[in-house]
Coordinates of C-alpha atoms in Angstrom, one line a residue:
Chain A
M1 CA 15.3 46.9 8.1
K2 CA 16.2 45.4 4.8
R3 CA 18.5 42.4 4.8
E4 CA 21.3 44.3 3.0
T5 CA 21.2 47.0 5.6
I6 CA 21.7 44.4 8.4
I7 CA 24.6 42.8 6.5
N8 CA 26.1 46.2 5.9
W9 CA 26.0 47.0 9.7
V10 CA 27.5 43.6 10.5
L11 CA 30.3 44.2 8.0
G12 CA 31.0 47.7 9.2
L13 CA 30.8 46.9 12.9
G14 CA 32.8 43.7 12.4
L15 CA 35.6 45.6 10.8
L16 CA 35.5 48.1 13.6
A17 CA 35.5 45.4 16.4
F18 CA 38.1 43.2 14.8
P19 CA 41.3 45.1 16.0
F20 CA 39.9 45.5 19.5
A21 CA 39.4 41.8 19.7
A22 CA 42.9 41.3 18.2
L23 CA 44.4 43.5 20.9
Y24 CA 42.3 41.7 23.6
L25 CA 43.7 38.4 22.4
D26 CA 47.2 40.0 22.3
E27 CA 47.6 39.6 18.5
P28 CA 48.6 43.1 17.4
F29 CA 49.5 41.9 13.9
Y30 CA 45.8 41.6 13.1
V31 CA 45.3 45.3 13.7
T32 CA 47.5 45.9 10.7
L33 CA 45.6 43.3 8.7
A34 CA 42.3 45.1 9.5
T35 CA 43.9 48.4 8.5
R36 CA 44.8 46.9 5.2
V37 CA 41.2 45.7 4.7
A38 CA 39.9 49.2 5.5
I39 CA 42.3 50.9 3.0
L40 CA 41.8 48.4 0.2
A41 CA 38.1 48.5 0.7
L42 CA 38.3 52.3 0.4
A43 CA 40.1 51.9 -2.9
G44 CA 37.3 49.6 -4.0
V45 CA 34.6 52.0 -2.8
G46 CA 36.2 54.5 -5.2
L47 CA 36.2 52.2 -8.1
N48 CA 32.7 51.0 -7.4
I49 CA 31.4 54.5 -8.2
A50 CA 32.8 54.3 -11.7
L51 CA 32.3 50.5 -12.2
G52 CA 29.3 49.6 -10.2
L53 CA 27.1 52.7 -10.6
G54 CA 28.4 54.1 -13.9
G55 CA 29.4 50.9 -15.7
M56 CA 32.9 52.2 -16.5
V57 CA 35.2 49.3 -16.3
S58 CA 38.4 51.2 -15.4
F59 CA 41.4 48.9 -15.6
G60 CA 43.6 51.8 -14.6
H61 CA 42.6 52.7 -11.1
A62 CA 46.1 51.7 -9.8
A63 CA 47.2 55.1 -11.4
F64 CA 45.1 56.9 -8.8
F65 CA 46.0 54.5 -6.0
G66 CA 49.7 55.0 -6.8
I67 CA 49.5 58.8 -7.3
G68 CA 47.9 59.0 -3.8
G69 CA 50.7 57.0 -2.5
Y70 CA 53.4 59.1 -4.1
V71 CA 51.8 62.3 -2.9
A72 CA 52.1 61.0 0.7
G73 CA 55.7 59.7 0.0
I74 CA 56.9 62.8 -1.8
L75 CA 55.4 65.4 0.6
S76 CA 56.7 63.6 3.6
Q77 CA 60.2 63.2 2.2
H78 CA 60.4 66.9 1.5
A79 CA 59.2 67.6 5.0
F80 CA 61.6 65.1 6.5
N81 CA 64.6 66.5 4.6
D82 CA 63.3 70.1 5.1
E83 CA 63.6 70.8 1.3
P84 CA 60.9 72.7 -0.4
L85 CA 59.2 71.1 -3.4
F86 CA 59.2 74.3 -5.4
T87 CA 60.8 77.6 -4.8
W88 CA 59.3 79.2 -7.9
P89 CA 56.7 80.7 -8.5
L90 CA 55.7 80.0 -4.9
L91 CA 57.5 78.4 -2.1
I92 CA 55.9 75.1 -1.5
S93 CA 57.3 72.9 1.2
G94 CA 56.6 69.3 2.1
T95 CA 54.3 68.3 4.9
S96 CA 53.8 65.4 7.2
D97 CA 50.3 66.4 8.1
M98 CA 47.8 63.7 6.9
P99 CA 44.8 66.0 6.3
V100 CA 47.0 68.2 4.0
I101 CA 48.4 65.2 2.3
W102 CA 44.9 63.7 1.7
L103 CA 43.7 67.0 0.3
V104 CA 46.6 67.2 -2.1
A105 CA 46.2 63.5 -3.1
I106 CA 42.5 64.1 -3.8
V107 CA 43.1 67.2 -5.8
I108 CA 45.9 65.8 -7.9
C109 CA 44.0 62.5 -8.6
A110 CA 40.9 64.6 -9.6
L111 CA 43.0 66.6 -12.0
V112 CA 44.6 63.5 -13.5
A113 CA 41.2 62.0 -13.7
V114 CA 39.8 65.0 -15.7
F115 CA 42.6 64.5 -18.2
I116 CA 42.3 60.7 -18.4
G117 CA 38.5 60.8 -18.3
L118 CA 38.2 63.4 -21.1
I119 CA 40.1 61.1 -23.4
T120 CA 39.0 57.6 -22.3
L121 CA 35.3 58.3 -21.8
R122 CA 34.9 58.9 -25.5
T123 CA 35.4 55.2 -25.9
S124 CA 33.5 52.4 -24.3
G125 CA 33.7 48.7 -23.8
V126 CA 37.0 47.0 -24.5
Y127 CA 38.5 50.2 -25.7
F128 CA 37.8 52.0 -22.5
I129 CA 39.4 49.1 -20.5
M130 CA 42.5 49.2 -22.7
I131 CA 43.0 52.9 -22.7
T132 CA 42.6 53.3 -18.9
L133 CA 45.1 50.5 -18.6
A134 CA 47.5 52.3 -21.0
F135 CA 47.3 55.5 -19.0
A136 CA 48.1 53.6 -15.8
Q137 CA 51.0 51.9 -17.4
M138 CA 52.4 55.2 -18.7
I139 CA 52.3 56.6 -15.1
Y140 CA 53.9 53.3 -13.9
Y141 CA 56.8 53.6 -16.2
F142 CA 57.2 57.2 -15.5
A143 CA 57.5 56.5 -11.8
I144 CA 60.1 53.8 -12.5
S145 CA 62.2 56.1 -14.6
W146 CA 62.1 59.1 -12.3
P147 CA 65.2 58.9 -10.1
S148 CA 64.5 61.8 -7.8
Y149 CA 61.9 59.8 -5.9
G150 CA 63.5 56.4 -5.8
G151 CA 62.7 55.2 -9.3
E152 CA 62.2 51.5 -9.3
D153 CA 63.3 51.2 -5.7
G154 CA 60.5 53.3 -4.4
L155 CA 60.4 55.8 -1.6
S156 CA 60.4 55.2 2.2
I157 CA 58.4 57.2 4.6
Y158 CA 60.7 57.3 7.6
V159 CA 58.1 58.4 10.1
R160 CA 54.5 57.8 9.5
N161 CA 52.8 61.1 8.8
G162 CA 50.8 62.7 11.6
F163 CA 47.2 63.5 12.3
P164 CA 46.4 66.4 14.7
G165 CA 45.6 65.2 18.1
L166 CA 46.3 61.5 17.4
N167 CA 49.3 59.3 17.6
T168 CA 49.4 57.7 14.1
L169 CA 52.3 55.4 15.2
D170 CA 49.9 53.6 17.4
P171 CA 48.4 50.9 15.1
L172 CA 45.0 51.1 16.6
Q173 CA 44.8 54.9 16.2
F174 CA 45.9 54.6 12.6
F175 CA 43.4 51.9 12.0
L176 CA 40.6 54.2 13.4
I177 CA 41.7 56.9 11.0
C178 CA 41.5 54.6 8.0
C179 CA 38.2 53.1 9.2
A180 CA 36.8 56.6 9.6
A181 CA 37.9 57.5 6.1
L182 CA 36.3 54.4 4.8
M183 CA 33.0 55.0 6.6
V184 CA 32.9 58.7 5.4
C185 CA 33.4 57.6 1.8
L186 CA 30.8 54.8 2.2
L187 CA 28.3 57.4 3.5
L188 CA 29.2 59.8 0.6
S189 CA 28.8 56.9 -1.9
A190 CA 25.4 56.0 -0.5
R191 CA 24.2 59.6 -0.7
L192 CA 25.6 59.9 -4.2
R193 CA 23.9 56.7 -5.3
D194 CA 20.5 57.9 -4.2
S195 CA 20.8 61.5 -5.4
R196 CA 19.8 63.0 -8.8
F197 CA 23.4 62.6 -9.9
G198 CA 23.3 59.0 -8.9
A199 CA 20.1 58.4 -10.8
A200 CA 21.6 59.9 -14.0
L201 CA 24.8 57.9 -13.5
Q202 CA 23.0 54.6 -13.1
V203 CA 21.0 55.3 -16.3
A204 CA 24.3 56.2 -18.1
R205 CA 25.2 52.5 -17.4
Q206 CA 21.8 51.1 -18.2
N207 CA 20.9 53.0 -21.3
D208 CA 22.9 56.1 -22.3
V209 CA 20.8 56.8 -25.4
R210 CA 17.8 57.2 -23.1
L211 CA 19.8 59.4 -20.8
A212 CA 20.7 61.8 -23.6
A213 CA 17.1 61.8 -24.8
T214 CA 16.0 63.1 -21.4
G215 CA 18.4 66.1 -21.9
I216 CA 21.2 64.8 -19.7
A217 CA 24.6 64.5 -21.5
P218 CA 26.1 61.1 -20.5
L219 CA 29.7 62.2 -21.0
N220 CA 29.4 65.0 -18.3
I221 CA 27.8 62.6 -15.8
R222 CA 30.4 59.9 -16.4
L223 CA 33.3 62.3 -16.2
V224 CA 32.3 63.7 -12.9
A225 CA 31.7 60.2 -11.5
F226 CA 35.1 59.2 -12.8
I227 CA 36.7 62.1 -11.0
I228 CA 35.0 61.3 -7.7
S229 CA 35.9 57.7 -8.1
A230 CA 39.6 58.6 -8.8
A231 CA 39.7 60.9 -5.8
M232 CA 38.5 58.3 -3.4
T233 CA 40.9 55.7 -4.7
G234 CA 43.7 58.3 -4.4
L235 CA 42.9 58.9 -0.8
A236 CA 43.1 55.2 -0.2
G237 CA 46.6 55.2 -1.9
A238 CA 47.8 58.0 0.4
L239 CA 46.7 55.9 3.5
F240 CA 48.2 52.8 2.0
A241 CA 51.6 54.5 1.7
D242 CA 51.4 55.5 5.3
L243 CA 50.4 52.1 6.4
N244 CA 53.5 50.5 4.7
R245 CA 55.6 53.6 5.3
F246 CA 56.8 52.9 1.7
V247 CA 55.6 53.7 -1.8
S248 CA 56.9 52.2 -5.0
P249 CA 55.9 51.8 -8.6
S250 CA 54.3 48.5 -7.7
M251 CA 51.4 50.5 -6.3
L252 CA 50.9 51.7 -9.9
S253 CA 51.1 48.3 -11.5
W254 CA 48.3 46.8 -13.5
Q255 CA 48.1 44.0 -10.9
V256 CA 46.9 46.5 -8.4
S257 CA 44.2 47.7 -10.9
G258 CA 43.1 44.1 -11.2
E259 CA 43.1 43.6 -7.4
I260 CA 40.9 46.7 -6.8
M261 CA 38.5 45.3 -9.4
I262 CA 38.6 41.9 -7.7
F263 CA 37.4 43.5 -4.4
V264 CA 34.5 45.1 -6.2
I265 CA 33.5 41.9 -8.1
L266 CA 34.0 39.5 -5.2
G267 CA 31.9 41.7 -3.0
G268 CA 29.2 42.5 -5.5
V269 CA 29.4 45.1 -8.3
G270 CA 27.4 48.2 -7.4
R271 CA 26.7 47.1 -3.8
L272 CA 27.6 49.7 -1.3
F273 CA 29.5 47.5 1.1
G274 CA 30.6 45.1 -1.7
P275 CA 34.2 46.4 -1.7
L276 CA 34.5 45.9 2.0
A277 CA 33.3 42.3 1.8
G278 CA 35.5 41.7 -1.2
A279 CA 38.6 43.3 0.3
A280 CA 38.1 41.4 3.6
L281 CA 37.7 38.1 1.7
F282 CA 40.8 38.9 -0.3
I283 CA 42.9 39.6 2.7
V284 CA 41.6 36.6 4.6
L285 CA 42.5 34.4 1.6
E286 CA 45.8 36.0 1.1
F287 CA 46.6 35.5 4.8
Y288 CA 45.4 32.0 5.4
L289 CA 45.9 30.4 2.0
G290 CA 49.2 32.3 1.7
G291 CA 50.3 30.6 4.9
V292 CA 49.4 27.2 3.4
T293 CA 50.8 27.6 -0.1
E294 CA 52.8 30.1 -2.1
H295 CA 50.3 29.6 -5.0
W296 CA 47.3 31.0 -3.1
Q297 CA 46.4 33.2 -6.0
F298 CA 45.5 30.0 -7.9
F299 CA 42.7 29.4 -5.4
L300 CA 41.7 33.1 -5.5
G301 CA 41.3 32.7 -9.2
L302 CA 39.1 29.7 -8.7
I303 CA 36.9 31.6 -6.3
L304 CA 36.7 34.6 -8.6
L305 CA 35.7 32.3 -11.4
G306 CA 33.0 30.7 -9.3
V307 CA 31.7 34.1 -8.3
V308 CA 31.6 35.4 -11.8
L309 CA 30.0 32.3 -13.2
F310 CA 27.6 31.3 -10.6
V311 CA 26.9 34.2 -8.2
R312 CA 26.7 37.3 -10.3
G313 CA 25.9 39.5 -7.3
G314 CA 29.1 38.6 -5.5
L315 CA 29.2 38.0 -1.8
L316 CA 26.5 40.6 -1.1
G317 CA 24.4 39.0 -3.8
V318 CA 24.6 35.7 -1.9
L319 CA 24.0 37.2 1.5
A320 CA 21.4 39.9 0.7
G321 CA 19.7 38.8 -2.5
R322 CA 19.0 40.9 -5.5
R323 CA 19.8 44.5 -5.8
D324 CA 16.8 46.7 -5.1
H325 CA 16.4 49.9 -7.1
G326 CA 13.2 51.1 -5.5
Chain B
M1 CA 11.2 76.2 -49.2
A2 CA 8.2 76.9 -47.0
D3 CA 6.6 80.3 -47.5
A4 CA 7.2 83.2 -45.2
A5 CA 4.0 82.8 -43.1
H6 CA 5.1 79.4 -42.1
N7 CA 8.6 80.4 -41.3
D8 CA 7.3 82.5 -38.4
T9 CA 5.1 79.8 -36.9
A10 CA 6.7 76.5 -37.7
I11 CA 8.0 74.6 -34.6
L12 CA 10.4 72.5 -36.6
E13 CA 11.8 73.3 -40.1
L14 CA 14.0 71.1 -42.1
N15 CA 15.6 72.9 -45.0
Q16 CA 17.3 71.1 -47.9
L17 CA 18.7 68.5 -45.6
Q18 CA 21.3 66.1 -47.2
K19 CA 22.9 63.0 -45.8
S20 CA 24.8 60.4 -47.8
F21 CA 26.5 57.2 -46.8
G22 CA 29.0 56.6 -49.6
A23 CA 27.1 56.7 -52.8
L24 CA 23.7 56.2 -51.1
K25 CA 21.8 59.4 -50.6
A26 CA 19.8 58.5 -47.5
T27 CA 18.4 62.0 -47.2
D28 CA 18.2 63.9 -50.5
D29 CA 17.2 67.5 -50.2
V30 CA 14.5 67.1 -47.6
T31 CA 12.4 70.1 -46.7
L32 CA 9.5 69.8 -44.3
D33 CA 8.0 71.6 -41.3
V34 CA 5.9 70.9 -38.3
R35 CA 3.4 73.6 -37.2
P36 CA 1.8 74.2 -33.9
G37 CA -1.2 72.0 -33.1
E38 CA -0.6 69.6 -35.9
I39 CA 0.3 66.0 -36.3
H40 CA 2.6 65.7 -39.3
A41 CA 3.1 62.1 -40.4
L42 CA 6.2 60.9 -42.2
I43 CA 5.6 57.8 -44.2
G44 CA 7.5 55.9 -46.8
P45 CA 8.4 52.3 -47.7
N46 CA 11.2 50.4 -45.9
G47 CA 14.6 51.9 -46.7
A48 CA 13.1 55.3 -47.6
G49 CA 15.4 57.0 -45.1
K50 CA 12.9 57.7 -42.3
S51 CA 15.2 56.5 -39.6
T52 CA 18.1 58.5 -41.0
L53 CA 16.0 61.6 -40.9
I54 CA 14.8 60.9 -37.4
H55 CA 18.4 60.5 -36.3
Q56 CA 19.4 63.9 -37.8
I57 CA 16.5 65.6 -36.1
A58 CA 17.2 64.0 -32.7
G59 CA 20.9 64.8 -33.1
S60 CA 22.5 61.3 -33.2
L61 CA 23.5 61.9 -36.9
M62 CA 25.0 65.0 -38.4
P63 CA 23.5 66.1 -41.8
D64 CA 26.0 66.8 -44.6
A65 CA 24.2 69.9 -45.6
G66 CA 21.0 71.9 -44.9
S67 CA 19.5 73.3 -41.8
I68 CA 17.4 72.1 -38.9
Q69 CA 15.5 75.0 -37.3
F70 CA 13.8 74.3 -34.0
L71 CA 11.7 77.2 -32.5
G72 CA 13.6 79.5 -34.8
E73 CA 17.0 78.3 -33.7
E74 CA 19.5 76.4 -35.7
M75 CA 20.0 73.0 -34.1
R76 CA 22.5 71.4 -36.4
S77 CA 25.5 71.5 -34.1
M78 CA 23.6 70.7 -30.9
S79 CA 24.1 67.4 -29.1
V80 CA 21.2 65.0 -28.4
A81 CA 21.0 66.2 -24.8
Q82 CA 20.9 69.8 -25.8
R83 CA 18.1 69.3 -28.2
A84 CA 16.1 67.4 -25.6
R85 CA 16.6 70.3 -23.2
K86 CA 15.4 72.7 -25.9
G87 CA 12.1 70.8 -25.9
L88 CA 12.5 67.9 -28.3
G89 CA 10.8 64.9 -26.7
R90 CA 10.9 61.5 -28.4
T91 CA 10.0 57.9 -28.3
F92 CA 12.1 55.2 -30.0
Q93 CA 11.2 52.6 -32.6
V94 CA 12.3 49.9 -30.1
S95 CA 11.3 51.3 -26.7
S96 CA 14.3 52.6 -24.8
V97 CA 14.0 53.0 -21.0
A98 CA 16.3 52.3 -18.0
P99 CA 15.5 48.6 -17.6
E100 CA 16.6 48.3 -13.9
F101 CA 14.6 51.3 -12.7
S102 CA 11.0 51.3 -11.8
A103 CA 8.5 53.0 -14.1
L104 CA 8.3 55.9 -11.6
R105 CA 12.1 56.3 -11.4
N106 CA 12.3 56.4 -15.2
V107 CA 9.8 59.2 -15.4
M108 CA 11.6 61.0 -12.5
L109 CA 14.7 61.0 -14.5
S110 CA 12.9 62.8 -17.3
V111 CA 11.6 65.4 -14.8
Q112 CA 15.1 65.8 -13.6
G113 CA 16.3 66.3 -17.1
M114 CA 13.7 68.9 -17.7
Q115 CA 14.6 70.8 -14.6
G116 CA 18.2 70.6 -15.7
S117 CA 19.6 69.7 -12.3
S118 CA 21.5 66.5 -12.4
F119 CA 24.6 67.7 -10.5
R120 CA 23.1 67.4 -7.1
F121 CA 24.9 64.8 -5.0
F122 CA 23.3 64.6 -1.6
K123 CA 19.5 64.8 -1.5
P124 CA 17.9 61.4 -2.1
V125 CA 15.6 61.5 -5.1
M126 CA 13.0 59.3 -3.3
R127 CA 12.4 62.1 -0.8
D128 CA 12.2 64.8 -3.6
R129 CA 8.5 65.6 -3.9
S130 CA 9.1 67.9 -6.9
L131 CA 10.3 64.8 -8.9
I132 CA 8.0 62.2 -7.5
D133 CA 4.7 64.2 -7.8
Q134 CA 5.3 65.3 -11.4
A135 CA 6.4 61.7 -12.3
H136 CA 3.2 60.3 -10.8
G137 CA 1.2 62.9 -12.7
R138 CA 2.8 61.9 -16.0
L139 CA 2.2 58.2 -15.3
R140 CA -1.4 59.0 -14.6
E141 CA -1.7 60.9 -17.9
V142 CA -0.7 57.8 -19.9
G143 CA -2.6 55.4 -17.7
L144 CA 0.3 53.6 -16.1
E145 CA -0.1 54.8 -12.6
D146 CA -0.8 51.5 -10.9
R147 CA 2.4 50.1 -12.5
A148 CA 4.6 52.9 -11.1
N149 CA 6.7 50.7 -8.9
V150 CA 7.2 47.9 -11.4
I151 CA 10.8 47.5 -12.8
A152 CA 10.8 48.7 -16.4
A153 CA 12.2 45.4 -17.6
E154 CA 9.1 43.6 -16.2
L155 CA 6.6 45.8 -18.0
S156 CA 4.8 44.5 -21.0
H157 CA 5.7 45.8 -24.5
G158 CA 2.7 48.1 -24.6
E159 CA 3.4 49.4 -21.1
R160 CA 6.9 50.2 -22.0
R161 CA 5.5 52.3 -24.9
Q162 CA 3.3 54.1 -22.4
L163 CA 6.3 54.6 -20.1
E164 CA 8.3 56.2 -23.0
M165 CA 5.4 58.5 -23.7
A166 CA 5.2 59.5 -20.0
M167 CA 9.0 60.2 -20.1
A168 CA 8.7 62.2 -23.3
L169 CA 5.8 64.3 -21.8
A170 CA 7.7 64.8 -18.6
L171 CA 10.2 66.9 -20.6
Q172 CA 7.4 69.3 -21.3
P173 CA 8.4 69.1 -24.9
K174 CA 7.6 71.7 -27.6
L175 CA 7.6 68.9 -30.2
L176 CA 7.2 65.2 -30.0
L177 CA 9.1 62.9 -32.3
L178 CA 7.3 59.5 -32.3
D179 CA 9.1 56.7 -34.1
E180 CA 6.5 54.0 -35.0
P181 CA 4.6 54.2 -31.7
M182 CA 2.0 51.7 -33.0
A183 CA 4.6 48.9 -33.7
G184 CA 3.7 45.8 -31.9
M185 CA 0.7 47.3 -30.1
G186 CA -2.0 45.1 -31.5
P187 CA -5.3 46.4 -33.0
E188 CA -6.8 47.2 -29.6
G189 CA -3.7 49.0 -28.3
S190 CA -3.3 50.9 -31.6
K191 CA -6.9 52.1 -31.4
Q192 CA -6.3 53.3 -27.8
L193 CA -3.1 55.1 -28.7
T194 CA -4.7 56.7 -31.7
G195 CA -7.3 58.2 -29.5
Y196 CA -4.8 59.4 -27.1
L197 CA -2.5 61.0 -29.7
D198 CA -5.6 62.7 -31.2
T199 CA -6.1 64.6 -27.9
L200 CA -2.4 65.2 -27.5
R201 CA -1.9 67.3 -30.6
H202 CA -3.5 70.3 -28.9
Q203 CA -0.9 70.1 -26.1
V204 CA 2.2 69.5 -28.3
P205 CA 2.7 69.1 -32.1
I206 CA 3.9 65.7 -33.2
L207 CA 6.1 64.4 -36.0
L208 CA 4.9 60.9 -36.4
V209 CA 6.7 58.2 -38.2
E210 CA 4.3 55.3 -38.7
H211 CA 3.7 52.2 -40.7
D212 CA 0.1 51.8 -39.6
M213 CA -1.7 53.5 -42.5
E214 CA -5.1 53.5 -40.7
A215 CA -3.6 55.4 -37.8
V216 CA -1.8 57.8 -40.1
F217 CA -4.9 58.6 -42.1
S218 CA -7.1 59.1 -39.1
L219 CA -4.6 61.2 -37.2
A220 CA -2.4 63.3 -39.6
D221 CA -3.1 66.9 -40.4
R222 CA -0.5 66.6 -43.1
I223 CA 1.6 63.8 -44.5
T224 CA 5.0 63.8 -46.0
V225 CA 6.0 60.8 -48.2
L226 CA 9.6 59.9 -48.4
V227 CA 10.9 57.5 -51.1
Y228 CA 14.6 56.8 -51.6
G229 CA 15.5 59.8 -49.3
R230 CA 13.4 62.2 -51.3
V231 CA 10.2 63.9 -50.4
I232 CA 7.8 63.0 -53.2
A233 CA 4.7 64.6 -51.8
T234 CA 3.5 66.7 -48.9
G235 CA -0.1 67.5 -48.2
S236 CA -3.3 66.7 -46.5
V237 CA -4.7 63.2 -46.1
A238 CA -6.9 63.7 -49.2
D239 CA -4.0 65.1 -51.2
I240 CA -1.8 62.1 -50.4
R241 CA -4.6 59.6 -51.1
A242 CA -5.2 61.2 -54.4
N243 CA -1.5 61.6 -55.4
R244 CA -0.6 59.2 -58.2
D245 CA 3.2 59.2 -57.4
V246 CA 2.4 58.1 -53.9
R247 CA 0.0 55.4 -55.0
E248 CA 2.7 54.0 -57.3
A249 CA 5.6 54.3 -55.0
Y250 CA 4.1 53.4 -51.8
L251 CA 0.5 52.6 -51.3
G252 CA 0.4 50.5 -54.4
E253 CA 2.9 48.1 -52.8
E254 CA 0.6 47.6 -49.9
D255 CA -2.2 46.2 -52.1

């Protein structure tokens, strides 16, 4: 087995075992912490498809994270109040069913990504970064100024949405749902990376002139990758809203885009389990340094600087060595 | 304009192509064709507009006027990728490969491009015999087989040229566009490549942009000479050698 594979197993099983150990030690709060790691890692896994494989430095993934969150919030509010979302042309009512919410979140994020992608992917480099940021900010201000769903104050989810056959109010069961979603998306990412599409996507990053010269249009490849990436981050957003039982415009803020990017960079850009390692490190720092000083983000910044300057491959680069393309 | 007989058989036909950058006419009424089985060399001093012309044929620059017919089809509004799928294979002046991929995976990408099947998301390419076997075959053809698993960035300059050639051939092109393939190859490498291209012309016609006159004169069936964006002569090697305008404008400068 390759070293990276072993480390991936350790990370995955470590995440899975953590809440059980926490419950055994009678520290239920840590279950929630592990759930946060799983969800944020999932958001990072989504971004990693665009950023790590495709080289698209999206600084607007908070848009998808937040839209996913609002889908969960809005659908469950309508279900809770028993008010339909629309009565015309079809009757569409709210739902508190997680699988349905996820599906809606994925579809809406994908549609928004088509629109944003078609415009932003015509640019590259700094322009791409700024335009993705601009779109995310537009959606952020839209959420703030939309009073029906709480505006600036956000929207509470009074009872966590349900999953058939499970009790989502039990922290451990909800953790297992999030962990399963993360693992499924990691598996999909791995398959995608090694597939024909993944090969084209990675060449779109390395040398798009060459990609076009082999008869593969870089824009189409990037757009589809951007959509998949957005859908995964949107799913993470829906889970995050359910974790906090609350969604607000802050989920759409540019700081969130930055944090998702930090998970990817800390863990190792383009490394399959990089976002998990990055999100775990982020949460650990937030939790422990946050307990010591209010200014924990100063130290996060220092660590990030160190990673970017001295260990280009992130945590997984340190642990598993260079990326292997076979 | 080319005569009717050639219209039927030409693989590539440029007709009164124009491209200006401001006041500079980089391509000034260029008409030329490439026929089956031939190597057509495009020569001209620096700044003659060879690169601009190549860009217009490959699709990365849009001509202001004129037509580009490829296999009897107007290609002007097609993208680079569409032209490649139609059968336009090319190598670049500065070799252009995916640096982080192995030689094998680079060629596999071309095979994939030729098959037109990049939206497959699940099957791992490294278990896809239809990609791997063809890619190995192409590497063997250009003599790069034992370097198949080397990362492209670690290949030597000459090996990257060979890799580009394998990638171009993997597209099963109807026309090869070779942009200074001899550049930086050294005398020995040039000689080898010349021999190789000589056999290749029967497989696929070639439009060859080249500075190495020895290679051009030994390979070309026809030569077109470009000066300041204009075609000043087209003809056989003997015609071009004998043409006084060419000697003045171009060959004279070499002496």
